[in-house]
mmCIF file of C-alpha atoms in Angstrom:
data_model
loop_
_atom_site.group_PDB
_atom_site.id
_atom_site.type_symbol
_atom_site.label_atom_id
_atom_site.label_comp_id
_atom_site.label_asym_id
_atom_site.label_seq_id
_atom_site.Cartn_x
_atom_site.Cartn_y
_atom_site.Cartn_z
ATOM 1 C CA ARG S 1 -0.015 -0.014 0.013
ATOM 2 C CA GLY S 2 2.995 2.322 -0.008
ATOM 3 C CA LEU S 3 2.782 5.089 2.550
ATOM 4 C CA GLY S 4 -0.992 4.291 3.063
ATOM 5 C CA ASP S 5 -3.210 7.112 4.236
ATOM 6 C CA VAL S 6 -1.616 10.193 5.696
ATOM 7 C CA TYR S 7 -4.371 11.933 7.830
ATOM 8 C CA LYS S 8 -3.954 15.455 9.129
ATOM 9 C CA ARG S 9 -0.188 15.366 9.399
ATOM 10 C CA GLN S 10 2.916 17.052 8.040
ATOM 11 C CA LEU S 11 5.069 14.517 6.149
ATOM 12 C CA THR S 12 8.639 15.089 4.758
ATOM 13 C CA ALA S 13 10.401 12.303 2.875
ATOM 14 C CA THR S 14 13.498 12.089 0.748
ATOM 15 C CA ASN S 15 15.066 9.274 -1.486
ATOM 16 C CA LEU S 16 11.836 7.339 -1.313
ATOM 17 C CA VAL S 17 11.113 4.077 -3.243
ATOM 18 C CA ILE S 18 7.637 2.572 -3.418
ATOM 19 C CA GLN S 19 7.087 -0.618 -5.404
ATOM 20 C CA GLY S 20 3.928 -2.426 -6.407
ATOM 21 C CA ALA S 21 1.401 -0.019 -4.979
ATOM 22 C CA GLY S 22 -1.915 0.330 -6.797
ATOM 23 C CA GLY S 23 -5.259 -1.352 -7.285
ATOM 24 C CA SER S 24 -8.396 -0.674 -5.319
ATOM 25 C CA ASN S 25 -7.713 1.712 -2.433
ATOM 26 C CA ARG S 26 -3.961 1.052 -2.565
ATOM 27 C CA ASN S 27 -2.438 4.350 -3.512
ATOM 28 C CA ALA S 28 1.272 4.695 -3.243
ATOM 29 C CA ILE S 29 0.716 7.995 -1.474
ATOM 30 C CA SER S 30 -2.684 9.165 -0.163
ATOM 31 C CA ALA S 31 -2.765 12.371 1.810
ATOM 32 C CA PHE S 32 -5.911 13.722 3.650
ATOM 33 C CA ASP S 33 -5.811 17.261 5.092
ATOM 34 C CA SER S 34 -2.082 17.028 5.196
ATOM 35 C CA THR S 35 1.054 18.896 4.100
ATOM 36 C CA VAL S 36 3.303 16.464 2.211
ATOM 37 C CA TRP S 37 6.778 17.331 0.834
ATOM 38 C CA ILE S 38 8.735 14.678 -1.047
ATOM 39 C CA ASP S 39 12.120 14.950 -2.676
ATOM 40 C CA GLY S 40 13.610 12.152 -4.696
ATOM 41 C CA ALA S 41 10.837 9.523 -4.968
ATOM 42 C CA GLN S 42 10.571 6.610 -7.348
ATOM 43 C CA ILE S 43 7.037 5.166 -7.468
ATOM 44 C CA LEU S 44 6.502 1.895 -9.376
ATOM 45 C CA ALA S 45 2.707 1.426 -9.358
ATOM 46 C CA GLY S 46 1.073 -2.002 -9.590
ATOM 47 C CA ASP S 47 -2.328 -3.408 -10.443
ATOM 48 C CA TYR S 48 -5.403 -1.639 -11.736
ATOM 49 C CA SER S 49 -8.911 -2.477 -10.547
ATOM 50 C CA PRO S 50 -11.668 -1.113 -12.946
ATOM 51 C CA GLY S 51 -14.834 0.281 -11.418
ATOM 52 C CA SER S 52 -13.571 1.618 -8.081
ATOM 53 C CA ARG S 53 -13.458 5.196 -6.899
ATOM 54 C CA THR S 54 -11.502 7.608 -9.134
ATOM 55 C CA ASP S 55 -9.080 8.757 -6.511
ATOM 56 C CA ALA S 56 -8.466 5.209 -5.206
ATOM 57 C CA GLU S 57 -6.648 4.082 -8.419
ATOM 58 C CA TYR S 58 -4.155 6.963 -8.720
ATOM 59 C CA ALA S 59 -0.534 6.429 -7.715
ATOM 60 C CA VAL S 60 -0.608 9.666 -5.640
ATOM 61 C CA SER S 61 -3.756 11.412 -4.354
ATOM 62 C CA LEU S 62 -4.414 14.541 -2.271
ATOM 63 C CA SER S 63 -7.794 14.401 -0.742
ATOM 64 C CA HIS S 64 -9.690 15.956 2.236
ATOM 65 C CA THR S 65 -12.293 15.399 4.920
ATOM 66 C CA ALA S 66 -15.058 17.885 5.770
ATOM 67 C CA GLY S 67 -13.502 21.321 6.408
ATOM 68 C CA GLY S 68 -9.941 20.187 5.774
ATOM 69 C CA GLY S 69 -7.401 20.962 3.121
ATOM 70 C CA GLY S 70 -3.715 20.610 2.462
ATOM 71 C CA SER S 71 -0.818 20.716 -0.026
ATOM 72 C CA LEU S 72 1.375 18.237 -1.886
ATOM 73 C CA THR S 73 4.923 19.015 -3.189
ATOM 74 C CA LEU S 74 6.831 16.485 -5.347
ATOM 75 C CA ILE S 75 10.406 17.130 -6.354
ATOM 76 C CA ASN S 76 12.612 14.943 -8.526
ATOM 77 C CA THR S 77 9.989 12.266 -8.577
ATOM 78 C CA THR S 78 9.152 9.540 -11.097
ATOM 79 C CA ILE S 79 5.863 7.704 -11.345
ATOM 80 C CA GLU S 80 5.988 4.594 -13.624
ATOM 81 C CA ASN S 81 3.285 2.292 -14.762
ATOM 82 C CA ALA S 82 0.511 4.190 -13.015
ATOM 83 C CA ARG S 83 -2.167 1.972 -14.362
ATOM 84 C CA GLY S 84 -5.043 3.896 -12.890
ATOM 85 C CA GLY S 85 -3.617 7.396 -13.108
ATOM 86 C CA GLY S 86 -0.620 9.431 -11.929
ATOM 87 C CA ILE S 87 -1.613 12.262 -9.577
ATOM 88 C CA TYR S 88 -5.161 13.099 -8.453
ATOM 89 C CA VAL S 89 -6.077 16.271 -6.411
ATOM 90 C CA ASP S 90 -9.580 16.354 -4.890
ATOM 91 C CA ALA S 91 -10.565 19.897 -4.003
ATOM 92 C CA ARG S 92 -14.354 19.685 -4.434
ATOM 93 C CA SER S 93 -15.062 21.153 -1.016
ATOM 94 C CA VAL S 94 -11.828 22.879 -0.001
ATOM 95 C CA PHE S 95 -8.832 24.540 -1.715
ATOM 96 C CA GLN S 96 -5.832 22.245 -2.318
ATOM 97 C CA GLU S 97 -2.399 23.065 -3.740
ATOM 98 C CA LEU S 98 -0.115 20.923 -5.838
ATOM 99 C CA LYS S 99 3.578 21.809 -6.642
ATOM 100 C CA LEU S 100 5.636 19.685 -8.999
ATOM 101 C CA ASP S 101 9.311 20.120 -9.745
ATOM 102 C CA GLN S 102 10.971 17.845 -12.237
ATOM 103 C CA VAL S 103 8.357 15.112 -12.031
ATOM 104 C CA SER S 104 8.036 12.376 -14.646
ATOM 105 C CA ILE S 105 4.859 10.302 -15.143
ATOM 106 C CA THR S 106 4.833 7.356 -17.609
ATOM 107 C CA ASN S 107 2.430 4.718 -18.804
ATOM 108 C CA THR S 108 -1.125 5.480 -17.610
ATOM 109 C CA LEU S 109 -3.821 3.012 -18.739
ATOM 110 C CA THR S 110 -6.323 3.672 -21.588
ATOM 111 C CA GLU S 111 -9.323 2.140 -19.903
ATOM 112 C CA SER S 112 -8.892 4.244 -16.694
ATOM 113 C CA PRO S 113 -11.063 7.283 -16.199
ATOM 114 C CA GLY S 114 -7.912 8.832 -14.812
ATOM 115 C CA SER S 115 -5.161 10.943 -16.306
ATOM 116 C CA ALA S 116 -1.430 11.471 -15.711
ATOM 117 C CA LEU S 117 -2.578 14.523 -13.808
ATOM 118 C CA ARG S 118 -6.153 15.325 -12.733
ATOM 119 C CA THR S 119 -7.825 17.797 -10.450
ATOM 120 C CA ALA S 120 -11.363 18.150 -9.124
ATOM 121 C CA GLY S 121 -12.759 21.238 -7.594
ATOM 122 C CA GLN S 122 -10.843 24.449 -6.934
ATOM 123 C CA SER S 123 -7.000 24.064 -6.626
ATOM 124 C CA THR S 124 -3.808 25.467 -7.807
ATOM 125 C CA VAL S 125 -1.307 23.379 -9.789
ATOM 126 C CA THR S 126 2.224 24.737 -10.525
ATOM 127 C CA SER S 127 4.967 22.711 -12.201
ATOM 128 C CA ALA S 128 8.463 23.108 -13.517
ATOM 129 C CA GLY S 129 9.838 20.418 -15.844
ATOM 130 C CA LEU S 130 6.746 18.114 -15.830
ATOM 131 C CA SER S 131 7.215 15.178 -18.162
ATOM 132 C CA ILE S 132 4.379 12.915 -19.248
ATOM 133 C CA LEU S 133 4.880 9.992 -21.545
ATOM 134 C CA SER S 134 2.398 7.423 -22.892
ATOM 135 C CA ALA S 135 -0.849 8.769 -21.328
ATOM 136 C CA GLY S 136 -3.684 6.445 -22.184
ATOM 137 C CA ASN S 137 -6.256 9.171 -21.519
ATOM 138 C CA THR S 138 -6.150 12.931 -21.541
ATOM 139 C CA ALA S 139 -2.698 13.810 -20.098
ATOM 140 C CA VAL S 140 -3.653 16.701 -17.939
ATOM 141 C CA TYR S 141 -7.228 17.356 -16.768
ATOM 142 C CA LEU S 142 -7.677 20.524 -14.771
ATOM 143 C CA ALA S 143 -10.743 21.812 -12.976
ATOM 144 C CA GLU S 144 -11.290 25.253 -11.357
ATOM 145 C CA GLY S 145 -8.382 27.458 -10.353
ATOM 146 C CA ALA S 146 -5.305 29.080 -11.844
ATOM 147 C CA HIS S 147 -2.666 26.629 -12.993
ATOM 148 C CA SER S 148 0.773 26.949 -14.615
ATOM 149 C CA LEU S 149 3.063 24.477 -16.365
ATOM 150 C CA ARG S 150 6.596 25.624 -17.189
ATOM 151 C CA GLY S 151 8.991 23.555 -19.306
ATOM 152 C CA GLY S 152 8.812 19.800 -19.643
ATOM 153 C CA SER S 153 6.926 17.729 -22.193
ATOM 154 C CA ILE S 154 3.767 15.729 -22.965
ATOM 155 C CA MET S 155 4.354 12.878 -25.448
ATOM 156 C CA GLU S 156 2.223 10.077 -26.837
ATOM 157 C CA CYS S 157 -1.123 10.802 -25.273
ATOM 158 C CA GLU S 158 -4.611 9.681 -26.402
ATOM 159 C CA GLY S 159 -7.826 11.109 -24.954
ATOM 160 C CA GLY S 160 -11.458 11.092 -25.916
ATOM 161 C CA ASP S 161 -11.874 14.821 -25.652
ATOM 162 C CA GLY S 162 -8.557 16.679 -25.196
ATOM 163 C CA GLY S 163 -5.282 14.923 -26.007
ATOM 164 C CA ALA S 164 -2.855 16.997 -23.958
ATOM 165 C CA PHE S 165 -5.167 19.161 -21.941
ATOM 166 C CA TYR S 166 -8.830 19.190 -20.799
ATOM 167 C CA LEU S 167 -9.825 22.446 -19.090
ATOM 168 C CA ALA S 168 -13.171 22.340 -17.187
ATOM 169 C CA GLY S 169 -15.155 25.465 -16.605
ATOM 170 C CA GLY S 170 -13.578 28.070 -14.356
ATOM 171 C CA SER S 171 -9.963 26.875 -15.025
ATOM 172 C CA GLU S 172 -7.028 29.030 -16.246
ATOM 173 C CA LEU S 173 -3.900 27.455 -17.615
ATOM 174 C CA PHE S 174 -0.617 29.097 -18.459
ATOM 175 C CA VAL S 175 1.826 26.923 -20.380
ATOM 176 C CA ASP S 176 5.431 28.172 -20.994
ATOM 177 C CA ALA S 177 8.110 26.521 -23.138
ATOM 178 C CA MET S 178 6.569 23.031 -23.124
ATOM 179 C CA THR S 179 6.910 20.437 -25.885
ATOM 180 C CA ILE S 180 3.770 18.538 -26.915
ATOM 181 C CA ASP S 181 4.260 15.700 -29.406
ATOM 182 C CA ASP S 182 2.075 12.972 -30.794
ATOM 183 C CA CYS S 183 -1.287 13.654 -29.115
ATOM 184 C CA LEU S 184 -4.504 12.205 -30.420
ATOM 185 C CA ALA S 185 -8.153 12.956 -29.372
ATOM 186 C CA ASN S 186 -11.648 12.803 -30.702
ATOM 187 C CA THR S 187 -11.935 16.667 -30.235
ATOM 188 C CA GLY S 188 -9.034 19.065 -29.507
ATOM 189 C CA GLY S 189 -5.851 17.132 -29.780
ATOM 190 C CA LEU S 190 -3.961 19.957 -28.024
ATOM 191 C CA ALA S 191 -6.713 21.256 -25.752
ATOM 192 C CA TYR S 192 -10.435 20.724 -25.135
ATOM 193 C CA MET S 193 -12.323 23.523 -23.386
ATOM 194 C CA PRO S 194 -16.071 22.945 -23.464
ATOM 195 C CA GLU S 195 -17.007 25.656 -20.930
ATOM 196 C CA LEU S 196 -15.714 29.047 -19.879
ATOM 197 C CA ALA S 197 -12.023 28.618 -19.349
ATOM 198 C CA ARG S 198 -8.798 30.276 -20.485
ATOM 199 C CA ILE S 199 -5.441 29.015 -21.821
ATOM 200 C CA GLU S 200 -2.343 30.920 -22.673
ATOM 201 C CA LEU S 201 0.438 29.155 -24.614
ATOM 202 C CA LEU S 202 3.838 30.857 -24.524
ATOM 203 C CA ASN S 203 6.698 29.464 -26.703
ATOM 204 C CA VAL S 204 5.000 26.082 -26.902
ATOM 205 C CA ARG S 205 6.251 23.566 -29.489
ATOM 206 C CA ALA S 206 3.385 21.293 -30.641
ATOM 207 C CA VAL S 207 4.121 18.521 -33.198
ATOM 208 C CA ASN S 208 1.934 15.785 -34.678
ATOM 209 C CA VAL S 209 -1.370 16.626 -33.014
ATOM 210 C CA SER S 210 -4.446 15.113 -34.478
ATOM 211 C CA ALA S 211 -8.265 14.979 -33.826
ATOM 212 C CA THR S 212 -11.538 14.340 -35.529
ATOM 213 C CA LYS S 213 -12.581 17.977 -34.721
ATOM 214 C CA ALA S 214 -10.249 20.894 -34.222
ATOM 215 C CA ALA S 215 -6.762 19.327 -34.406
ATOM 216 C CA GLY S 216 -5.374 22.136 -32.187
ATOM 217 C CA ILE S 217 -7.821 23.661 -29.770
ATOM 218 C CA TYR S 218 -11.535 23.206 -29.205
ATOM 219 C CA ALA S 219 -12.606 26.252 -27.188
ATOM 220 C CA LYS S 220 -16.327 26.884 -27.007
ATOM 221 C CA GLU S 221 -16.613 30.438 -25.644
ATOM 222 C CA SER S 222 -13.256 30.094 -23.943
ATOM 223 C CA GLN S 223 -10.284 32.470 -24.193
ATOM 224 C CA VAL S 224 -7.170 31.405 -26.115
ATOM 225 C CA GLU S 225 -3.885 33.296 -26.476
ATOM 226 C CA ILE S 226 -0.896 31.999 -28.369
ATOM 227 C CA ARG S 227 2.407 33.827 -28.085
ATOM 228 C CA GLY S 228 5.481 32.567 -29.778
ATOM 229 C CA GLY S 229 6.250 28.929 -30.331
ATOM 230 C CA SER S 230 5.784 26.591 -33.319
ATOM 231 C CA TYR S 231 2.902 24.356 -34.350
ATOM 232 C CA CYS S 232 3.587 21.726 -37.008
ATOM 233 C CA GLY S 233 1.861 18.540 -38.378
ATOM 234 C CA PHE S 234 -1.787 19.052 -37.260
ATOM 235 C CA ASP S 235 -4.206 16.550 -38.746
ATOM 236 C CA SER S 236 -7.991 17.205 -38.516
ATOM 237 C CA ARG S 237 -10.488 14.960 -40.309
ATOM 238 C CA THR S 238 -12.976 17.813 -40.526
ATOM 239 C CA GLY S 239 -10.481 20.562 -41.199
ATOM 240 C CA GLY S 240 -9.195 23.528 -39.173
ATOM 241 C CA ALA S 241 -6.717 23.889 -36.461
ATOM 242 C CA PHE S 242 -9.144 25.613 -34.081
ATOM 243 C CA GLN S 243 -12.805 25.542 -33.221
ATOM 244 C CA THR S 244 -13.883 28.593 -31.220
ATOM 245 C CA ASP S 245 -16.725 31.036 -31.027
ATOM 246 C CA ARG S 246 -14.557 33.898 -29.859
ATOM 247 C CA GLU S 247 -11.547 35.896 -31.018
ATOM 248 C CA LEU S 248 -8.312 34.097 -30.714
ATOM 249 C CA ASP S 249 -5.131 36.093 -30.431
ATOM 250 C CA ILE S 250 -1.906 34.695 -32.105
ATOM 251 C CA SER S 251 1.366 36.561 -32.024
ATOM 252 C CA GLY S 252 4.916 35.603 -32.947
ATOM 253 C CA ALA S 253 4.051 31.941 -33.709
ATOM 254 C CA THR S 254 4.955 29.674 -36.689
ATOM 255 C CA PHE S 255 2.389 27.282 -38.283
ATOM 256 C CA GLN S 256 3.501 24.544 -40.712
ATOM 257 C CA LEU S 257 1.630 21.578 -42.245
ATOM 258 C CA ILE S 258 -1.824 22.333 -40.725
ATOM 259 C CA ASP S 259 -4.543 20.104 -42.217
ATOM 260 C CA GLY S 260 -7.538 22.254 -43.021
ATOM 261 C CA GLY S 261 -5.551 25.497 -42.600
ATOM 262 C CA VAL S 262 -4.952 27.792 -39.651
ATOM 263 C CA GLN S 263 -8.688 28.773 -39.153
ATOM 264 C CA SER S 264 -11.618 28.405 -36.896
ATOM 265 C CA THR S 265 -14.399 26.179 -37.934
ATOM 266 C CA SER S 266 -17.221 27.613 -35.787
ATOM 267 C CA GLY S 267 -17.494 31.309 -36.410
ATOM 268 C CA GLY S 268 -14.646 32.566 -34.217
ATOM 269 C CA THR S 269 -11.971 34.854 -35.626
ATOM 270 C CA LEU S 270 -8.242 34.526 -35.539
ATOM 271 C CA ARG S 271 -6.213 37.683 -35.005
ATOM 272 C CA PHE S 272 -2.645 37.370 -36.192
ATOM 273 C CA VAL S 273 -0.326 39.984 -34.747
ATOM 274 C CA ASN S 274 3.360 40.704 -34.132
ATOM 275 C CA ASN S 275 5.544 38.527 -36.446
ATOM 276 C CA THR S 276 3.390 35.436 -37.144
ATOM 277 C CA PHE S 277 4.377 32.945 -39.849
ATOM 278 C CA VAL S 278 1.668 30.898 -41.360
ATOM 279 C CA ASP S 279 2.323 28.109 -43.950
ATOM 280 C CA LEU S 280 -0.315 28.502 -46.705
ATOM 281 C CA GLY S 281 0.951 25.430 -48.692
ATOM 282 C CA ASN S 282 2.380 25.445 -52.276
ATOM 283 C CA GLY S 283 5.583 26.880 -50.915
ATOM 284 C CA THR S 284 3.941 30.093 -49.695
ATOM 285 C CA THR S 285 4.238 31.528 -46.231
ATOM 286 C CA ARG S 286 2.155 34.417 -44.844
ATOM 287 C CA VAL S 287 4.234 36.806 -42.728
ATOM 288 C CA VAL S 288 2.144 39.002 -40.447
ATOM 289 C CA LEU S 289 3.789 42.163 -39.047
ATOM 290 C CA GLU S 290 1.561 44.335 -36.922
ATOM 291 C CA GLY S 291 2.147 47.203 -34.578
ATOM 292 C CA ASP S 292 1.231 50.730 -33.669
ATOM 293 C CA LEU S 293 3.082 53.854 -34.958
ATOM 294 C CA SER S 294 2.392 57.042 -33.051
ATOM 295 C CA ILE S 295 4.125 60.360 -33.843
ATOM 296 C CA ASN S 296 3.995 63.247 -31.486
ATOM 297 C CA LEU S 297 4.406 66.411 -33.645
ATOM 298 C CA LYS S 298 3.788 68.746 -30.767
ATOM 299 C CA GLY S 299 7.448 68.528 -29.722
ATOM 300 C CA ILE S 300 8.847 69.307 -33.180
ATOM 301 C CA PRO S 301 10.025 72.980 -33.597
ATOM 302 C CA GLY S 302 8.081 74.883 -36.311
ATOM 303 C CA VAL S 303 4.937 72.817 -35.997
ATOM 304 C CA PRO S 304 2.065 74.836 -34.521
ATOM 305 C CA ARG S 305 0.469 72.983 -31.652
ATOM 306 C CA MET S 306 -2.996 73.794 -32.983
ATOM 307 C CA ILE S 307 -2.516 71.773 -36.199
ATOM 308 C CA ALA S 308 -0.085 69.065 -34.780
ATOM 309 C CA GLY S 309 -2.939 66.874 -33.724
ATOM 310 C CA ARG S 310 -4.688 67.071 -37.037
ATOM 311 C CA ILE S 311 -1.696 66.362 -39.285
ATOM 312 C CA GLY S 312 -0.134 63.635 -37.026
ATOM 313 C CA PRO S 313 -2.332 60.811 -38.371
ATOM 314 C CA LYS S 314 -1.505 61.823 -41.960
ATOM 315 C CA VAL S 315 2.230 61.758 -41.246
ATOM 316 C CA GLU S 316 1.852 58.371 -39.623
ATOM 317 C CA LYS S 317 0.000 57.049 -42.643
ATOM 318 C CA PHE S 318 2.591 58.423 -45.035
ATOM 319 C CA ILE S 319 5.420 56.742 -43.111
ATOM 320 C CA VAL S 320 3.634 53.392 -42.997
ATOM 321 C CA SER S 321 3.110 53.581 -46.774
ATOM 322 C CA MET S 322 6.842 54.079 -47.189
ATOM 323 C CA ILE S 323 7.748 51.168 -44.863
ATOM 324 C CA THR S 324 5.337 48.599 -46.231
ATOM 325 C CA PRO S 325 6.988 48.120 -49.662
ATOM 326 C CA ASN S 326 10.422 47.773 -48.057
ATOM 327 C CA LEU S 327 9.184 45.045 -45.726
ATOM 328 C CA LYS S 328 7.529 43.195 -48.688
ATOM 329 C CA LYS S 329 10.780 43.362 -50.638
ATOM 330 C CA THR S 330 12.692 42.037 -47.679
ATOM 331 C CA ASN S 331 10.382 39.021 -47.392
ATOM 332 C CA THR S 332 10.520 38.438 -51.175
ATOM 333 C CA ALA S 333 14.318 38.564 -51.084
ATOM 334 C CA LEU S 334 14.460 36.186 -48.115
ATOM 335 C CA GLY S 335 12.200 33.746 -49.979
ATOM 336 C CA THR S 336 14.417 33.876 -53.044
ATOM 337 C CA TRP S 337 17.581 33.310 -50.972
ATOM 338 C CA MET S 338 15.914 30.295 -49.257
ATOM 339 C CA ASP S 339 14.880 28.794 -52.594
ATOM 340 C CA ARG S 340 18.393 29.023 -53.860
ATOM 341 C CA ARG S 341 19.685 27.309 -50.779
#
């Protein structure tokens, strides 16, 4: 049973090895209303018993009793063969906090309702260097609360709705410099957001993502912001990288080999800003440069203050008209140089 149930205690452990824990009500680590801090753990989970409680099958769970609450910190920890799921946080009645630093979760089972990482209720999940490999279900399922994942990777995941991420209503997720590779889902290979939620992707590298609907992100009335990063090899059987009803902001990102195009299939609009590169096929790339030019003529000697405000927009328009052809020539020259290479 591993450490068994930790009730209303403060537990600190280092260089911990747990083998064979798993199955019905046999978590490797199960904490209730406790503060648990573990550095250097290797958890080799065991059997899986279908049909039992969700939290009972996870290798590690953080739960609570009436009026309780707690936190779980895992550092330099590996969880292998977690047949019923990796980490589960139950915060349906109280706030819970999960902190992960250099945690690796591998081989979660397809038939399980669990994920490599799953929360319920309002909690906060923060991670640095989280690595998930071979997730048989949605890799990361997050309920209410503000969550952040920095660095790390999610590879070889397969979910019904949401390959890499499933964001329930009221959840916010910030993802920074993470690699997502080979994720498959019925809807939303990269992320599935059926209710009001928010995701911000910063410098994310997503490769080989596929789904029946919305290969990239399915976001019904949810907020999506993409800044930087690269997105390559999206396969959607119904076309389109995104399915959203709202405006989706994209800046500084690169898109290549997107089946169905970089578009929304349900009425939402994509707003490309600030150095975005979109592969249009047939050897053509769209380069989007967008910014604001504001000229203050009131500080220039010889320009009357009374007319400075009126002629300012005309000067700005003139300067933009001079810059635009030069930028187009630069892109054309760059394309010619690349073709010759």
